[in-house]
Short mmCIF file of C-alpha atoms in Angstrom, two decimals:
data_model
loop_
_atom_site.label_atom_id
_atom_site.label_comp_id
_atom_site.label_asym_id
_atom_site.label_seq_id
_atom_site.Cartn_x
_atom_site.Cartn_y
_atom_site.Cartn_z
CA MET U 1 0.00 0.00 0.00
CA SER U 2 2.82 2.39 0.89
CA SER U 3 4.59 1.62 -2.39
CA THR U 4 1.40 2.45 -4.32
CA LYS U 5 1.12 5.79 -2.51
CA SER U 6 4.78 6.47 -3.22
CA PHE U 7 4.26 5.75 -6.92
CA LEU U 8 1.14 7.91 -7.14
CA SER U 9 3.02 10.73 -5.45
CA LEU U 10 5.20 10.98 -8.57
CA TYR U 11 2.16 12.43 -10.39
CA ARG U 12 1.31 14.93 -7.62
CA PRO U 13 3.11 17.82 -9.39
CA LEU U 14 0.45 17.61 -12.14
CA ARG U 15 -1.85 19.50 -9.75
CA GLU U 16 0.44 22.51 -10.02
CA PRO U 17 -0.40 25.10 -12.72
CA GLY U 18 1.46 24.58 -15.99
CA VAL U 19 3.02 21.19 -15.15
CA LEU U 20 0.63 19.21 -17.35
CA ARG U 21 1.37 21.47 -20.32
CA GLN U 22 5.10 21.23 -19.67
CA ASP U 23 4.99 17.42 -19.55
CA ILE U 24 3.05 17.28 -22.83
CA LEU U 25 5.58 19.54 -24.54
CA ALA U 26 8.45 17.47 -23.13
CA SER U 27 6.83 14.29 -24.46
CA LEU U 28 6.71 15.80 -27.97
CA VAL U 29 10.40 16.71 -27.78
CA VAL U 30 11.31 13.17 -26.71
CA PHE U 31 9.11 11.75 -29.47
CA LEU U 32 10.90 13.83 -32.12
CA VAL U 33 14.29 12.68 -30.79
CA ALA U 34 13.13 9.07 -30.58
CA VAL U 35 11.79 8.59 -34.12
CA PRO U 36 15.09 8.76 -36.05
CA LEU U 37 16.99 6.93 -33.31
CA CYS U 38 14.46 4.07 -33.06
CA VAL U 39 14.43 3.60 -36.82
CA GLY U 40 18.21 4.00 -37.16
CA VAL U 41 19.02 1.48 -34.43
CA ALA U 42 16.62 -1.04 -35.97
CA VAL U 43 18.09 -0.72 -39.46
CA ALA U 44 21.65 -0.94 -38.11
CA SER U 45 20.66 -4.05 -36.13
CA GLY U 46 19.53 -5.80 -39.29
CA VAL U 47 15.82 -5.91 -38.40
CA PRO U 48 12.75 -4.15 -39.87
CA ALA U 49 12.59 -0.45 -39.03
CA GLU U 50 9.16 -0.86 -37.43
CA LEU U 51 10.62 -3.08 -34.68
CA GLY U 52 12.61 -0.14 -33.39
CA LEU U 53 9.40 1.82 -33.06
CA VAL U 54 7.73 -1.14 -31.30
CA THR U 55 10.48 -1.14 -28.66
CA GLY U 56 10.13 2.61 -28.23
CA ILE U 57 6.36 2.25 -27.83
CA VAL U 58 6.80 -0.45 -25.17
CA GLY U 59 9.38 1.74 -23.44
CA GLY U 60 6.78 4.48 -23.14
CA LEU U 61 3.46 2.72 -22.66
CA VAL U 62 4.70 -0.18 -20.50
CA VAL U 63 7.91 0.83 -18.70
CA GLY U 64 6.67 4.41 -18.43
CA PHE U 65 3.91 3.29 -16.05
CA LEU U 66 6.22 1.24 -13.80
CA PRO U 67 8.08 2.52 -10.74
CA GLY U 68 11.83 2.89 -10.76
CA SER U 69 13.12 6.07 -12.36
CA ALA U 70 10.56 8.85 -12.79
CA LEU U 71 12.04 10.73 -15.75
CA GLN U 72 14.20 8.14 -17.49
CA VAL U 73 13.12 7.14 -21.03
CA SER U 74 13.53 3.60 -22.37
CA GLY U 75 13.79 2.32 -25.93
CA PRO U 76 16.17 0.71 -28.44
CA ALA U 77 19.75 1.81 -27.80
CA ALA U 78 22.82 2.19 -29.97
CA GLY U 79 24.77 0.38 -27.25
CA LEU U 80 23.05 -2.92 -28.11
CA THR U 81 23.13 -2.52 -31.88
CA VAL U 82 26.27 -4.56 -32.43
CA LEU U 83 25.16 -7.39 -30.17
CA VAL U 84 21.69 -7.54 -31.76
CA PHE U 85 23.18 -7.56 -35.26
CA GLU U 86 25.47 -10.45 -34.32
CA ALA U 87 22.58 -12.37 -32.74
CA VAL U 88 20.35 -11.91 -35.79
CA GLN U 89 23.15 -12.99 -38.12
CA GLU U 90 23.95 -16.07 -36.05
CA PHE U 91 20.52 -17.24 -34.86
CA GLY U 92 18.04 -15.54 -37.19
CA LEU U 93 15.39 -12.87 -36.70
CA GLY U 94 12.86 -15.34 -35.26
CA MET U 95 15.24 -16.22 -32.45
CA LEU U 96 15.72 -12.57 -31.42
CA GLY U 97 12.32 -12.42 -29.69
CA ALA U 98 13.08 -15.55 -27.63
CA ILE U 99 16.46 -14.12 -26.55
CA VAL U 100 14.92 -10.79 -25.54
CA LEU U 101 12.10 -12.59 -23.71
CA LEU U 102 14.55 -14.62 -21.61
CA THR U 103 16.64 -11.50 -21.02
CA GLY U 104 13.59 -9.74 -19.61
CA ALA U 105 12.71 -12.67 -17.37
CA LEU U 106 16.28 -12.73 -16.03
CA GLN U 107 16.19 -8.98 -15.35
CA ILE U 108 12.92 -9.35 -13.43
CA THR U 109 14.44 -12.14 -11.35
CA LEU U 110 17.55 -10.10 -10.59
CA GLY U 111 15.41 -7.11 -9.62
CA LEU U 112 13.22 -9.17 -7.29
CA LEU U 113 16.38 -10.59 -5.71
CA ARG U 114 17.47 -6.98 -5.07
CA CYS U 115 20.50 -7.24 -7.33
CA GLY U 116 19.89 -3.86 -8.98
CA ARG U 117 22.27 -2.03 -6.70
CA TRP U 118 25.07 -4.47 -7.51
CA PHE U 119 25.11 -3.48 -11.16
CA ARG U 120 26.32 -0.12 -9.92
CA ALA U 121 29.42 -1.90 -8.62
CA ILE U 122 30.61 -2.67 -12.16
CA SER U 123 33.82 -0.78 -12.85
CA VAL U 124 33.18 2.50 -14.63
CA SER U 125 36.22 1.77 -16.81
CA VAL U 126 34.62 -1.47 -18.00
CA VAL U 127 31.37 0.31 -18.84
CA GLN U 128 33.21 3.12 -20.62
CA GLY U 129 35.34 0.56 -22.45
CA MET U 130 32.22 -1.37 -23.41
CA LEU U 131 30.58 1.77 -24.80
CA ALA U 132 33.79 2.78 -26.57
CA GLY U 133 34.08 -0.67 -28.15
CA ILE U 134 30.45 -0.51 -29.25
CA GLY U 135 31.10 2.96 -30.64
CA LEU U 136 34.09 1.77 -32.67
CA VAL U 137 32.21 -1.20 -34.12
CA LEU U 138 29.18 1.00 -34.82
CA ILE U 139 31.28 3.62 -36.62
CA LEU U 140 33.16 1.09 -38.73
CA GLY U 141 30.00 -0.81 -39.67
CA GLN U 142 27.91 2.26 -40.49
CA LEU U 143 30.65 3.75 -42.68
CA TYR U 144 30.02 0.87 -45.09
CA THR U 145 26.24 1.29 -44.81
CA MET U 146 26.60 5.02 -45.40
CA ALA U 147 28.25 4.24 -48.74
CA GLU U 148 25.79 1.42 -49.58
CA VAL U 149 28.61 -1.13 -49.50
CA ALA U 150 28.28 -4.54 -47.81
CA GLN U 151 30.14 -4.48 -44.51
CA PRO U 152 32.51 -7.29 -43.39
CA ARG U 153 31.52 -9.35 -40.36
CA SER U 154 34.53 -8.99 -38.05
CA GLY U 155 35.99 -5.81 -36.63
CA ILE U 156 39.46 -6.58 -37.99
CA ASP U 157 38.04 -7.11 -41.49
CA LYS U 158 36.18 -3.81 -41.24
CA ILE U 159 39.42 -2.00 -40.41
CA ALA U 160 41.33 -3.84 -43.13
CA GLY U 161 38.59 -3.03 -45.65
CA LEU U 162 38.70 0.75 -45.16
CA PRO U 163 41.12 1.41 -48.07
CA GLY U 164 38.86 -0.67 -50.31
CA LEU U 165 35.83 1.27 -49.04
CA VAL U 166 37.43 4.56 -50.04
CA SER U 167 38.19 3.10 -53.46
CA ASP U 168 34.58 1.92 -53.86
CA ILE U 169 33.22 5.35 -52.92
CA LEU U 170 35.46 7.18 -55.38
CA GLY U 171 34.79 4.66 -58.12
CA SER U 172 31.01 4.54 -57.92
CA THR U 173 28.56 7.38 -58.42
CA THR U 174 25.93 5.61 -56.31
CA SER U 175 28.32 5.10 -53.38
CA LEU U 176 29.65 8.63 -53.66
CA THR U 177 26.14 10.10 -53.60
CA ALA U 178 25.10 8.02 -50.60
CA ALA U 179 28.32 8.89 -48.74
CA ALA U 180 27.70 12.59 -49.43
CA VAL U 181 24.20 12.30 -47.91
CA GLY U 182 25.64 10.56 -44.84
CA LEU U 183 28.45 13.07 -44.38
CA GLY U 184 25.97 15.92 -44.80
CA THR U 185 23.83 14.38 -42.04
CA ILE U 186 26.85 14.18 -39.73
CA ALA U 187 27.74 17.81 -40.53
CA VAL U 188 24.24 18.96 -39.52
CA LEU U 189 24.48 17.01 -36.24
CA VAL U 190 27.87 18.54 -35.43
CA LEU U 191 26.87 22.10 -36.33
CA TRP U 192 23.31 22.06 -34.94
CA PRO U 193 24.32 23.19 -31.40
CA LYS U 194 25.62 26.43 -32.99
CA VAL U 195 22.38 27.40 -34.75
CA PRO U 196 20.06 30.09 -33.27
CA ALA U 197 18.07 29.13 -30.19
CA ALA U 198 14.76 29.15 -32.09
CA ALA U 199 16.03 26.45 -34.47
CA LYS U 200 17.22 24.31 -31.56
CA LEU U 201 13.61 23.65 -30.66
CA VAL U 202 13.85 20.94 -33.33
CA PRO U 203 16.06 18.09 -32.02
CA ALA U 204 19.32 17.64 -33.91
CA PRO U 205 18.72 14.01 -35.08
CA LEU U 206 15.29 14.90 -36.46
CA ALA U 207 16.63 18.04 -38.17
CA ALA U 208 19.53 16.14 -39.74
CA VAL U 209 17.38 13.30 -41.07
CA ALA U 210 14.65 15.69 -42.27
CA LEU U 211 17.14 17.87 -44.16
CA ALA U 212 18.81 14.81 -45.70
CA THR U 213 15.42 13.41 -46.76
CA ALA U 214 14.42 16.75 -48.26
CA ALA U 215 17.72 17.02 -50.15
CA VAL U 216 17.38 13.51 -51.58
CA ALA U 217 13.79 14.16 -52.65
CA GLY U 218 14.46 17.67 -53.99
CA LEU U 219 17.52 16.65 -56.02
CA SER U 220 16.05 13.27 -57.05
CA LEU U 221 19.15 11.46 -55.80
CA ASP U 222 19.37 7.72 -56.36
CA VAL U 223 19.99 6.41 -52.83
CA ALA U 224 18.50 3.51 -50.89
CA THR U 225 15.67 4.26 -48.46
CA VAL U 226 14.12 2.45 -45.49
CA THR U 227 12.07 -0.61 -46.41
CA VAL U 228 8.55 -0.39 -44.95
CA ARG U 229 6.64 -3.56 -44.08
CA GLY U 230 3.93 -2.20 -41.82
CA LEU U 231 3.72 -2.44 -38.06
CA VAL U 232 1.55 -5.59 -37.95
CA ASP U 233 3.65 -7.47 -40.51
CA ALA U 234 6.91 -6.57 -38.76
CA VAL U 235 5.80 -8.00 -35.40
CA GLN U 236 6.75 -11.69 -35.32
CA PRO U 237 6.40 -13.39 -31.89
CA PRO U 238 8.88 -16.23 -31.26
CA GLY U 239 7.65 -19.74 -32.04
CA LEU U 240 7.86 -22.85 -29.89
CA GLY U 241 10.95 -23.96 -31.81
CA ASP U 242 12.71 -20.68 -30.99
CA LEU U 243 11.87 -21.07 -27.30
CA ALA U 244 13.16 -24.66 -27.34
CA ASP U 245 16.52 -23.47 -28.72
CA LEU U 246 17.10 -21.22 -25.71
CA GLY U 247 18.91 -24.06 -23.96
CA SER U 248 21.97 -23.97 -26.24
CA VAL U 249 25.21 -22.63 -24.77
CA ALA U 250 25.68 -20.05 -27.53
CA VAL U 251 22.18 -18.63 -27.03
CA LEU U 252 22.55 -18.52 -23.24
CA GLY U 253 25.83 -16.64 -23.65
CA THR U 254 24.03 -14.07 -25.80
CA VAL U 255 21.24 -13.79 -23.20
CA LEU U 256 23.79 -13.14 -20.46
CA ALA U 257 25.47 -10.49 -22.59
CA PHE U 258 22.11 -8.82 -23.29
CA THR U 259 21.25 -8.90 -19.58
CA LEU U 260 24.57 -7.53 -18.39
CA ILE U 261 24.82 -4.75 -20.93
CA ALA U 262 21.16 -3.70 -20.92
CA SER U 263 20.98 -3.68 -17.11
CA ALA U 264 24.29 -1.90 -16.59
CA GLU U 265 23.53 0.73 -19.24
CA SER U 266 20.04 1.33 -17.79
CA LEU U 267 21.23 1.72 -14.20
CA PHE U 268 24.22 3.87 -15.12
CA SER U 269 21.86 6.02 -17.16
CA ALA U 270 19.55 6.26 -14.13
CA ALA U 271 22.42 7.51 -11.99
CA ALA U 272 23.26 10.14 -14.63
CA VAL U 273 19.63 11.25 -14.95
CA ASP U 274 19.33 11.59 -11.17
CA ARG U 275 22.12 14.15 -11.29
CA MET U 276 20.13 16.22 -13.82
CA HIS U 277 17.06 16.93 -11.70
CA ASP U 278 15.91 17.46 -8.11
CA GLY U 279 12.93 15.09 -8.24
CA PRO U 280 12.56 11.59 -6.76
CA ARG U 281 15.66 9.40 -6.87
CA THR U 282 15.80 6.13 -8.80
CA GLN U 283 14.88 2.90 -6.99
CA TYR U 284 17.38 0.62 -8.70
CA ASP U 285 15.80 -2.75 -7.96
CA LYS U 286 12.40 -1.54 -9.18
CA GLU U 287 13.98 0.02 -12.26
CA LEU U 288 15.63 -3.32 -13.08
CA VAL U 289 12.25 -5.05 -12.75
CA ALA U 290 10.67 -2.39 -14.98
CA GLN U 291 13.34 -2.91 -17.64
CA GLY U 292 12.77 -6.65 -17.36
CA VAL U 293 9.02 -6.28 -17.87
CA GLY U 294 9.67 -4.10 -20.90
CA ASN U 295 12.08 -6.58 -22.44
CA THR U 296 9.69 -9.44 -21.73
CA VAL U 297 6.96 -7.64 -23.68
CA CYS U 298 9.43 -6.78 -26.46
CA GLY U 299 10.43 -10.44 -26.62
CA VAL U 300 6.81 -11.56 -26.95
CA LEU U 301 6.43 -9.09 -29.84
CA GLY U 302 9.71 -10.16 -31.46
CA ALA U 303 11.09 -6.62 -31.16
CA LEU U 304 14.47 -5.16 -30.27
CA PRO U 305 15.75 -5.26 -26.68
CA MET U 306 15.42 -2.05 -24.70
CA THR U 307 17.51 -0.14 -22.25
CA ALA U 308 17.20 3.24 -20.63
CA VAL U 309 18.68 5.70 -23.12
CA ILE U 310 20.59 8.73 -21.93
CA VAL U 311 20.00 10.90 -25.04
CA ARG U 312 16.18 10.68 -24.82
CA SER U 313 16.27 10.84 -21.01
CA SER U 314 18.38 14.00 -20.97
CA ALA U 315 16.10 15.53 -23.64
CA ASN U 316 13.14 14.73 -21.38
CA VAL U 317 14.71 16.44 -18.35
CA GLN U 318 15.98 19.43 -20.33
CA ALA U 319 12.52 19.92 -21.86
CA GLY U 320 11.16 20.48 -18.35
CA ALA U 321 9.42 17.15 -17.63
CA ARG U 322 8.28 16.82 -14.02
CA THR U 323 6.41 13.49 -13.92
CA PRO U 324 6.45 10.09 -15.70
CA LEU U 325 3.57 11.33 -17.88
CA SER U 326 6.02 12.78 -20.42
CA ARG U 327 7.71 9.43 -21.12
CA ILE U 328 4.33 7.67 -21.27
CA LEU U 329 2.99 10.16 -23.82
CA HIS U 330 6.13 9.86 -25.95
CA GLY U 331 5.22 6.19 -26.38
CA ALA U 332 1.69 7.16 -27.39
CA TRP U 333 3.01 9.59 -30.05
CA LEU U 334 5.28 6.82 -31.41
CA LEU U 335 2.28 4.48 -31.65
CA LEU U 336 0.22 7.06 -33.51
CA PHE U 337 3.11 7.76 -35.88
CA ALA U 338 3.65 4.04 -36.61
CA VAL U 339 -0.08 3.46 -37.25
CA LEU U 340 -1.02 6.65 -39.09
CA LEU U 341 2.18 7.61 -40.95
CA PRO U 342 4.10 4.39 -41.74
CA ALA U 343 4.77 5.59 -45.30
CA ALA U 344 6.88 8.42 -43.87
CA LEU U 345 9.54 5.85 -43.00
CA GLY U 346 9.86 4.78 -46.62
CA ILE U 347 11.32 8.09 -47.77
CA ILE U 348 14.14 8.24 -45.19
CA PRO U 349 17.57 7.59 -46.81
CA LEU U 350 19.53 4.75 -45.21
CA ALA U 351 22.70 6.84 -45.55
CA ALA U 352 21.16 9.54 -43.34
CA LEU U 353 20.34 7.03 -40.61
CA ALA U 354 23.86 5.61 -40.92
CA GLY U 355 25.22 9.15 -40.46
CA VAL U 356 23.14 9.55 -37.28
CA LEU U 357 24.59 6.31 -35.90
CA VAL U 358 28.18 7.20 -36.87
CA HIS U 359 27.71 10.42 -34.89
CA ALA U 360 26.19 8.42 -32.01
CA GLY U 361 29.16 6.03 -32.14
CA PHE U 362 31.63 8.89 -31.72
CA LYS U 363 29.65 10.13 -28.72
CA LEU U 364 30.02 6.69 -27.10
CA ILE U 365 33.82 7.05 -27.10
CA PRO U 366 34.97 9.06 -24.04
CA VAL U 367 37.67 10.94 -25.97
CA LYS U 368 37.87 13.88 -23.55
CA GLU U 369 38.18 11.58 -20.53
CA ILE U 370 40.82 9.13 -21.79
CA VAL U 371 43.90 11.39 -21.46
CA PRO U 372 43.08 12.70 -17.94
CA LEU U 373 42.20 9.14 -16.89
CA ALA U 374 45.52 7.81 -18.22
CA ARG U 375 47.41 10.48 -16.29
CA ALA U 376 45.60 9.99 -12.99
CA HIS U 377 44.74 6.26 -13.11
CA ARG U 378 46.83 4.42 -15.67
CA GLY U 379 45.41 1.04 -14.68
CA GLU U 380 41.83 2.19 -15.26
CA ALA U 381 42.79 3.54 -18.69
CA ILE U 382 44.33 0.15 -19.56
CA VAL U 383 41.11 -1.63 -18.54
CA LEU U 384 39.06 0.79 -20.66
CA ALA U 385 41.28 0.46 -23.74
CA THR U 386 41.60 -3.32 -23.45
CA THR U 387 37.83 -3.78 -23.15
CA ALA U 388 37.19 -1.58 -26.19
CA ILE U 389 39.82 -3.28 -28.35
CA ALA U 390 38.68 -6.75 -27.27
CA ILE U 391 35.10 -5.95 -28.29
CA LEU U 392 36.34 -4.68 -31.64
CA VAL U 393 38.48 -7.73 -32.48
CA THR U 394 36.35 -10.48 -30.87
CA ASN U 395 32.75 -9.84 -29.88
CA MET U 396 30.71 -8.01 -27.28
CA PHE U 397 30.42 -10.80 -24.70
CA GLU U 398 34.07 -11.85 -24.71
CA GLY U 399 35.23 -8.24 -24.60
CA VAL U 400 33.06 -7.38 -21.60
CA VAL U 401 34.07 -10.55 -19.73
CA LEU U 402 37.75 -9.75 -20.34
CA GLY U 403 37.19 -6.23 -19.07
CA LEU U 404 35.48 -7.47 -15.90
CA VAL U 405 38.30 -9.94 -15.23
CA LEU U 406 40.92 -7.23 -15.71
CA ALA U 407 39.02 -4.88 -13.40
CA VAL U 408 38.88 -7.55 -10.66
CA VAL U 409 42.58 -8.35 -11.05
CA LYS U 410 43.47 -4.66 -10.94
CA SER U 411 41.35 -4.15 -7.83
CA ALA U 412 42.98 -7.12 -6.12
CA TRP U 413 46.42 -5.81 -7.04
CA ASP U 414 45.64 -2.30 -5.82
CA THR U 415 44.28 -3.51 -2.47
CA SER U 416 47.22 -5.85 -1.81
CA HIS U 417 49.75 -3.13 -1.03
CA VAL U 418 52.41 -4.34 1.35
CA GLN U 419 55.52 -2.65 2.69
CA VAL U 420 58.61 -4.52 3.91
CA ASP U 421 60.79 -2.57 6.40
CA GLN U 422 63.88 -3.81 8.18
CA ARG U 423 65.95 -2.45 11.05
CA GLU U 424 68.83 -3.69 13.16
CA LEU U 425 68.83 -3.85 16.98
CA PRO U 426 71.95 -3.10 19.08
CA ASP U 427 72.43 -6.83 19.72
CA GLY U 428 72.68 -7.49 15.96
CA ARG U 429 69.17 -8.95 15.57
CA LEU U 430 67.39 -7.96 12.35
CA ILE U 431 63.72 -7.00 12.61
CA VAL U 432 61.64 -7.31 9.42
CA THR U 433 58.18 -5.71 9.63
CA LEU U 434 55.37 -6.24 7.11
CA THR U 435 52.56 -3.69 6.90
CA GLY U 436 49.54 -3.54 4.62
CA ASN U 437 47.82 -6.49 2.95
CA ALA U 438 50.08 -9.50 2.49
CA THR U 439 48.54 -11.62 -0.27
CA PHE U 440 49.85 -14.10 -2.83
CA LEU U 441 49.93 -11.30 -5.41
CA ARG U 442 52.77 -9.61 -3.51
CA LEU U 443 54.71 -12.76 -2.63
CA PRO U 444 57.43 -12.26 -5.28
CA ARG U 445 58.31 -8.85 -3.88
CA ILE U 446 58.20 -10.03 -0.25
CA LEU U 447 60.35 -13.12 -0.91
CA GLU U 448 62.83 -11.12 -2.97
CA THR U 449 63.50 -8.95 0.09
CA LEU U 450 63.54 -11.80 2.61
CA GLU U 451 65.76 -14.13 0.60
CA ALA U 452 68.37 -11.37 0.22
CA MET U 453 68.83 -11.17 4.01
CA PRO U 454 71.92 -12.73 5.64
CA LYS U 455 71.57 -16.32 6.82
CA ASP U 456 74.02 -16.02 9.73
CA ARG U 457 72.17 -13.40 11.74
CA PRO U 458 69.19 -13.70 14.12
CA ILE U 459 66.04 -12.53 12.26
CA GLU U 460 62.61 -11.68 13.58
CA LEU U 461 59.65 -11.41 11.18
CA ASP U 462 57.04 -9.06 12.66
CA LEU U 463 53.52 -9.66 11.29
CA THR U 464 51.63 -8.03 14.15
CA VAL U 465 50.62 -4.95 12.14
CA VAL U 466 49.62 -6.66 8.89
CA ARG U 467 45.98 -5.82 8.08
CA HIS U 468 45.42 -9.02 6.11
CA LEU U 469 47.52 -12.15 5.72
CA ASP U 470 46.11 -14.74 3.33
CA HIS U 471 46.73 -18.48 3.64
CA ALA U 472 49.12 -18.75 0.69
CA CYS U 473 51.28 -15.89 1.92
CA ARG U 474 51.33 -17.17 5.50
CA THR U 475 52.31 -20.71 4.49
CA THR U 476 55.10 -19.41 2.25
CA LEU U 477 56.47 -17.16 4.99
CA GLU U 478 56.45 -20.02 7.51
CA ASN U 479 58.38 -22.22 5.06
CA TRP U 480 60.89 -19.43 4.49
CA ALA U 481 61.33 -19.02 8.26
CA LEU U 482 62.05 -22.76 8.64
CA ARG U 483 64.69 -22.91 5.93
CA HIS U 484 66.35 -19.51 5.74
CA ASN U 485 68.99 -19.43 8.46
CA ASP U 486 72.09 -21.62 8.39
CA SER U 487 72.47 -24.55 10.73
CA GLY U 488 73.76 -23.36 14.08
CA THR U 489 72.17 -19.90 13.72
CA GLU U 490 69.12 -19.00 15.72
CA ALA U 491 66.01 -19.83 13.69
CA VAL U 492 63.86 -17.07 12.27
CA ARG U 493 61.24 -15.98 14.75
CA MET U 494 57.73 -14.95 13.62
CA ARG U 495 55.60 -12.59 15.64
CA MET U 496 51.90 -12.93 14.77
CA ARG U 497 48.79 -10.95 15.60
CA PRO U 498 46.74 -12.57 18.37
CA ALA U 499 43.97 -13.36 15.89
CA ASP U 500 46.42 -15.15 13.59
CA ALA U 501 47.91 -17.01 16.53
CA ASP U 502 44.42 -18.13 17.52
CA ALA U 503 43.99 -19.64 14.08
CA ASP U 504 46.84 -22.06 14.82
CA ALA U 505 44.86 -23.62 17.66
CA ASP U 506 42.94 -25.86 15.28
CA VAL U 507 46.06 -27.32 13.68
CA ASP U 508 48.85 -27.11 16.22
CA ALA U 509 48.51 -28.13 19.87
CA GLU U 510 51.60 -26.30 21.01
CA ALA U 511 50.44 -23.13 19.24
CA SER U 512 47.18 -23.55 21.17
CA ALA U 513 49.09 -23.19 24.40
CA LEU U 514 50.70 -20.01 23.14
CA THR U 515 47.26 -18.72 22.21
CA ASP U 516 46.17 -19.27 25.79
CA GLU U 517 49.05 -17.07 26.88
CA HIS U 518 47.73 -14.36 24.57
CA ALA U 519 44.33 -14.69 26.23
CA CYS U 520 46.06 -14.10 29.58
CA GLY U 521 47.32 -10.77 28.33
CA SER U 522 50.74 -11.29 26.73
CA GLY U 523 49.72 -8.79 24.03
CA PRO U 524 50.66 -8.38 20.40
CA GLY U 525 54.36 -8.58 21.12
CA HIS U 526 54.14 -12.26 21.98
CA GLU U 527 56.54 -14.35 19.95
CA HIS U 528 55.03 -17.18 17.96
CA LYS U 529 56.87 -19.53 15.65
CA PRO U 530 55.84 -22.56 13.69
CA ALA U 531 56.47 -25.77 15.59
CA GLU U 532 59.42 -26.74 13.40
CA ALA U 533 61.02 -23.30 13.71
CA ARG U 534 60.65 -23.40 17.50
CA ALA U 535 62.30 -26.82 17.62
CA ARG U 536 65.31 -25.49 15.76
CA SER U 537 65.67 -22.61 18.23
#
């Protein structure tokens, strides 16, 4: 009951004068931004253009009603274009709906298990690297589409084919014309922020595509346009055979990739949108459930997967939206457009949509942040670059997994700082003190210092101030203490923290007695050695 009241409270600002009008205007702005992006993402993904609109409609009319993030807008995203294209090429268009359906069910499960907050723990470098890799693949692929040339499958082949692409453009009037339309679209997108404020009321993607369409029609240019099938014909729910194939390892790997990327992108977008306004904060678990419901519906309809999309969300906030009504209405406008004006899609040049996506691909690459990141956090920059390159040369799933593994390894390395200090007492005894986190990752450095110490001097290894001592490191140090000093020299002594000495009680009876002494108040200075080392002394 309280959650229902909380959700209804999101619409309370509608009682204020002017808020309803502002939300309606914001919904129209988002609609105008969404149309070219929905169609462009669908075409680039290798599916009918109408399926992009279907996903946008579901994002508004289904996800828009659900709790989670009040002002965030959902729909087809450029970040999933590469993965969807690969899935359609490998499994077929009919299988896409089944994959999206299972992705949605998995997102709902994760949200109900309150895992939404954990997606925020994914390294920012991995996410930025993922988006940069997607951007690179998107740019390379759409350059071929922009020139109406068949694009190679792999990222390496796309790079290797660039000289041939230039040759094809210069040697073909059709390719040259299409490339000119695409480059003109990109030029409008780049220059649009500098036009007068009155012109900026029209969103840049819509203006660029509209001008390109008008130029093609006015000059009677021979370029390819969007193929229109009709909304009803484009919707193809998955069959029983498609659902039965969900058990294959390859399909499940694609589902996991969809889930990881769609969820992470949505929740990172939610965090960014929260910083843009002063309204209610995002409830991450509920937002993950909402995205899952949306993807489940998209899967049933055989449409593209959805995520929260930062471009449409930021347009919504900047247009003055105050309640979820704006994102709901944007879905209604998309539905009306798809039903009443489907023929309008058929006059849009493919090269113009490719230009929009090339521009979107560049925006996915954090160019301005890479250099400062490399100066301040070289390891993070390496994770980012490695993830992006891996996605480009392999595929989305393998690149993201490699990035996550690198991020975990880097984190483990950063947290395992250890310092080895040594000093000599007046009686000639050498004291070696370890501070920090002594883990197996730092063993080479620790052993290099210890093994260089003289073997004919009394040595005491002080571990009382170590914050963490893992099992591998402790065992190795004990073995070193047993074997380091020469015969006839006092054995290496090890001083442990009381907690570490207590751990010996389960495996060493004599150490148990020493632990009892600690309990009587001998303090952290108590000397403790492995049984064999004590025997030698």
